[in-house]
XYZ file of N, CA and C in Angstrom:
324
model
N 0.840 -1.181 0.000
C 0.000 0.000 0.000
C 0.882 1.239 0.000
N 0.480 2.211 -0.792
C 1.145 3.505 -0.829
C 0.160 4.558 -0.340
N 0.689 5.632 0.212
C -0.139 6.731 0.666
C 0.326 8.005 -0.003
N -0.623 8.796 -0.441
C -0.298 10.076 -1.050
C -0.700 11.173 -0.079
N 0.275 11.959 0.313
C 0.026 13.118 1.161
C -0.144 14.314 0.237
N -1.296 14.944 0.306
C -1.574 16.125 -0.503
C -1.785 17.298 0.445
N -1.151 18.409 0.138
C -1.231 19.604 0.966
C -1.759 20.729 0.093
N -2.901 21.281 0.478
C -3.524 22.364 -0.270
C -3.398 23.647 0.546
N -2.688 24.593 -0.014
C -2.554 25.909 0.596
C -3.668 26.763 -0.006
N -4.660 27.059 0.813
C -5.827 27.801 0.332
C -5.491 29.266 0.113
N -6.187 29.856 -0.829
C -6.145 31.305 -0.985
C -6.655 31.881 0.343
N -6.023 32.925 0.892
C -6.455 33.468 2.182
C -7.969 33.693 2.243
N -8.562 33.149 3.292
C -9.996 33.278 3.510
C -10.857 32.255 2.790
N -10.263 31.402 1.950
C -11.046 30.467 1.128
C -11.031 29.031 1.644
N -10.349 28.770 2.768
C -10.299 27.405 3.299
C -11.695 26.849 3.595
N -12.605 27.594 4.213
C -13.943 27.029 4.448
C -14.629 26.580 3.149
N -14.471 27.336 2.076
C -15.084 26.947 0.791
C -14.409 25.698 0.235
N -13.093 25.580 0.409
C -12.372 24.393 -0.050
C -12.837 23.157 0.710
N -12.956 23.276 2.024
C -13.424 22.158 2.849
C -14.848 21.776 2.451
N -15.689 22.764 2.225
C -17.064 22.483 1.808
C -17.095 21.757 0.470
N -16.206 22.135 -0.459
C -16.176 21.450 -1.759
C -15.813 19.982 -1.581
N -14.843 19.685 -0.717
C -14.518 18.281 -0.456
C -15.722 17.559 0.129
N -16.349 18.172 1.129
C -17.463 17.540 1.833
C -18.643 17.269 0.907
N -18.991 18.219 0.073
C -20.247 18.122 -0.700
C -20.078 17.643 -2.143
N -18.861 17.716 -2.684
C -18.673 17.362 -4.097
C -17.594 16.296 -4.283
N -16.386 16.608 -3.839
C -15.228 15.777 -4.164
C -15.353 14.360 -3.633
N -15.741 14.197 -2.375
C -15.783 12.855 -1.796
C -16.735 11.927 -2.546
N -17.869 12.438 -2.979
C -18.805 11.625 -3.755
C -18.224 11.197 -5.088
N -17.499 12.096 -5.726
C -16.876 11.757 -7.004
C -15.709 10.792 -6.800
N -14.985 10.935 -5.711
C -13.936 9.955 -5.419
C -14.538 8.573 -5.247
N -15.662 8.493 -4.553
C -16.321 7.203 -4.370
C -16.685 6.599 -5.729
N -17.212 7.421 -6.605
C -17.566 6.986 -7.965
C -16.355 6.392 -8.690
N -15.182 6.971 -8.466
C -13.962 6.533 -9.160
C -13.122 5.542 -8.349
N -13.591 5.161 -7.163
C -12.871 4.186 -6.349
C -11.643 4.729 -5.648
N -11.617 6.030 -5.399
C -10.488 6.654 -4.699
C -10.765 6.602 -3.198
N -9.791 6.077 -2.448
C -9.944 5.894 -0.999
C -9.157 6.952 -0.230
N -9.859 7.692 0.603
C -9.166 8.660 1.447
C -8.816 8.014 2.772
N -7.654 8.414 3.311
C -7.202 7.892 4.601
C -7.398 8.909 5.711
N -7.724 10.151 5.363
C -7.977 11.163 6.378
C -7.719 12.567 5.870
N -8.321 13.523 6.572
C -8.177 14.952 6.285
C -7.828 15.665 7.585
N -6.987 16.687 7.464
C -6.580 17.455 8.633
C -6.448 18.935 8.283
N -6.747 19.778 9.259
C -6.425 21.201 9.184
C -5.481 21.494 10.341
N -4.869 22.640 10.310
C -3.878 23.012 11.319
C -4.573 23.694 12.496
N -4.419 23.123 13.684
C -4.941 23.755 14.884
C -3.875 24.662 15.504
N -2.656 24.140 15.578
C -1.531 24.918 16.092
C -0.389 24.710 15.111
N 0.159 25.785 14.614
C 1.255 25.660 13.663
C 1.341 26.874 12.761
N 2.058 26.690 11.663
C 2.389 27.799 10.786
C 1.204 28.436 10.090
N 0.305 27.634 9.531
C -0.769 28.214 8.723
C -2.101 27.575 9.043
N -3.089 28.416 9.254
C -4.442 27.891 9.436
C -5.230 27.978 8.132
N -4.535 28.132 7.021
C -5.156 28.168 5.695
C -4.687 26.983 4.847
N -4.363 25.873 5.527
C -3.826 24.699 4.850
C -4.681 23.483 5.166
N -4.941 22.683 4.133
C -5.666 21.423 4.275
C -4.722 20.295 3.893
N -4.584 19.326 4.774
C -3.779 18.133 4.526
C -4.724 16.956 4.361
N -4.427 16.089 3.402
C -5.176 14.845 3.332
C -4.313 13.755 2.740
N -4.733 12.516 3.001
C -4.003 11.362 2.486
C -4.956 10.463 1.727
N -4.435 9.923 0.638
C -5.152 8.945 -0.169
C -4.396 7.624 -0.094
N -5.114 6.521 -0.144
C -4.516 5.186 -0.085
C -4.583 4.547 -1.469
N -3.448 4.047 -1.922
C -3.348 3.429 -3.250
C -2.698 2.059 -3.130
N -3.181 1.129 -3.927
C -2.560 -0.201 -4.008
C -1.234 -0.126 -4.768
N -1.149 0.780 -5.745
C 0.045 0.883 -6.578
C 0.048 2.238 -7.289
N 1.177 2.585 -7.874
C 1.248 3.808 -8.670
C 0.367 3.701 -9.912
N 0.260 2.501 -10.464
C -0.604 2.305 -11.641
C -2.063 2.581 -11.289
N -2.514 2.112 -10.120
C -3.883 2.393 -9.687
C -4.075 3.897 -9.518
N -3.112 4.561 -8.904
C -3.212 6.003 -8.704
C -3.348 6.728 -10.034
N -2.499 6.392 -10.964
C -2.529 7.067 -12.260
C -3.880 6.868 -12.955
N -4.353 5.646 -12.968
C -5.619 5.329 -13.640
C -6.802 6.062 -12.991
N -6.929 5.936 -11.687
C -8.089 6.502 -11.004
C -8.021 8.025 -10.891
N -6.829 8.567 -10.613
C -6.699 10.015 -10.484
C -6.969 10.691 -11.825
N -6.436 10.129 -12.902
C -6.673 10.696 -14.231
C -8.151 10.650 -14.598
N -8.820 9.547 -14.263
C -10.258 9.447 -14.546
C -11.038 10.501 -13.770
N -10.680 10.686 -12.506
C -11.356 11.689 -11.685
C -11.115 13.100 -12.217
N -9.853 13.447 -12.464
C -9.545 14.827 -12.849
C -10.064 15.200 -14.238
N -10.404 14.211 -15.035
C -10.970 14.504 -16.358
C -12.477 14.269 -16.416
N -13.079 13.901 -15.303
C -14.523 13.652 -15.239
C -15.273 14.968 -15.505
N -16.135 15.007 -16.517
C -16.864 16.246 -16.829
C -17.678 16.784 -15.648
N -18.222 15.893 -14.831
C -18.989 16.346 -13.658
C -18.070 17.093 -12.690
N -16.860 16.557 -12.443
C -15.901 17.224 -11.570
C -15.508 18.584 -12.145
N -15.187 18.617 -13.426
C -14.760 19.871 -14.053
C -15.843 20.938 -13.949
N -17.085 20.544 -14.148
C -18.202 21.486 -14.074
C -18.426 21.976 -12.638
N -18.447 21.049 -11.690
C -18.704 21.431 -10.300
C -17.536 22.217 -9.707
N -16.305 21.852 -10.061
C -15.150 22.608 -9.588
C -15.221 24.044 -10.095
N -15.555 24.200 -11.372
C -15.671 25.550 -11.947
C -16.734 26.352 -11.207
N -17.837 25.717 -10.841
C -18.888 26.410 -10.101
C -18.428 26.903 -8.742
N -17.563 26.134 -8.086
C -17.073 26.553 -6.763
C -16.025 27.647 -6.866
N -15.509 27.873 -8.073
C -14.471 28.880 -8.254
C -14.959 30.097 -9.045
N -16.270 30.255 -9.119
C -16.816 31.401 -9.873
C -16.402 32.737 -9.254
N -16.106 32.750 -7.957
C -15.647 33.967 -7.279
C -14.128 34.012 -7.137
N -13.438 33.113 -7.832
C -11.983 33.056 -7.779
C -11.501 31.710 -7.282
N -10.223 31.429 -7.473
C -9.672 30.130 -7.073
C -9.716 29.930 -5.561
N -9.780 28.669 -5.174
C -9.754 28.304 -3.762
C -8.342 27.950 -3.304
N -7.522 27.478 -4.243
C -6.211 26.932 -3.903
C -5.110 27.797 -4.502
N -4.132 28.157 -3.654
C -2.978 28.918 -4.117
C -1.847 27.994 -4.550
N -1.708 26.848 -3.872
C -0.596 25.941 -4.149
C -0.964 24.542 -3.683
N -0.541 23.536 -4.454
C -0.752 22.132 -4.090
C 0.605 21.444 -4.030
N 0.793 20.651 -3.000
C 1.972 19.800 -2.883
C 1.504 18.361 -2.775
N 2.268 17.447 -3.343
C 1.912 16.036 -3.299
C 3.167 15.200 -3.114
N 3.058 14.208 -2.243
C 4.152 13.273 -2.011
C 3.582 11.872 -1.913
N 4.248 10.909 -2.538
C 3.850 9.508 -2.416
C 4.717 8.898 -1.319
N 4.062 8.367 -0.299
C 4.751 7.819 0.866
C 4.615 6.304 0.893
N 5.683 5.644 1.261
C 5.682 4.189 1.415
C 5.895 3.880 2.886
N 5.000 3.115 3.514
C 5.171 2.799 4.934
C 6.454 2.000 5.193
N 7.062 2.267 6.328
C 8.206 1.466 6.751
C 7.709 0.107 7.264
N 8.613 -0.811 7.458
C 8.217 -2.141 7.931
C 7.724 -2.125 9.380
N 7.930 -1.014 10.092
C 7.466 -0.920 11.495
C 6.318 0.064 11.656
N 5.759 0.517 10.555
C 4.649 1.478 10.600
C 3.359 0.807 11.085
N 2.600 1.529 11.907
C 1.306 1.022 12.356
C 0.301 0.987 11.195
N 0.509 1.848 10.209
C -0.340 1.869 9.020
C 0.481 1.282 7.884
N -0.076 0.300 7.219
C 0.634 -0.327 6.111
C -0.252 -0.303 4.922
């Protein structure tokens, strides 16, 4: 199992709208495409309270490529994402890392 850590740096003041988009739109479309989330986090104490962290679980890089590409090109996603950004973008910067658990990790 591989885990993808994605970090979304929201445009200042737009984090609530970004979280709402995940809650009401993105998660349903991920389910449609078989994308499994491992968790979502915001910063309570730390550098930025305008950052959303989440992890996705993948069986392989091939699965990630297939499912992520299908999701990001889904016409329903493209239409709904555009609707949430009619007042401007929600995200200033995205970071992504593919993580491999160590042999002593509690999560594998």
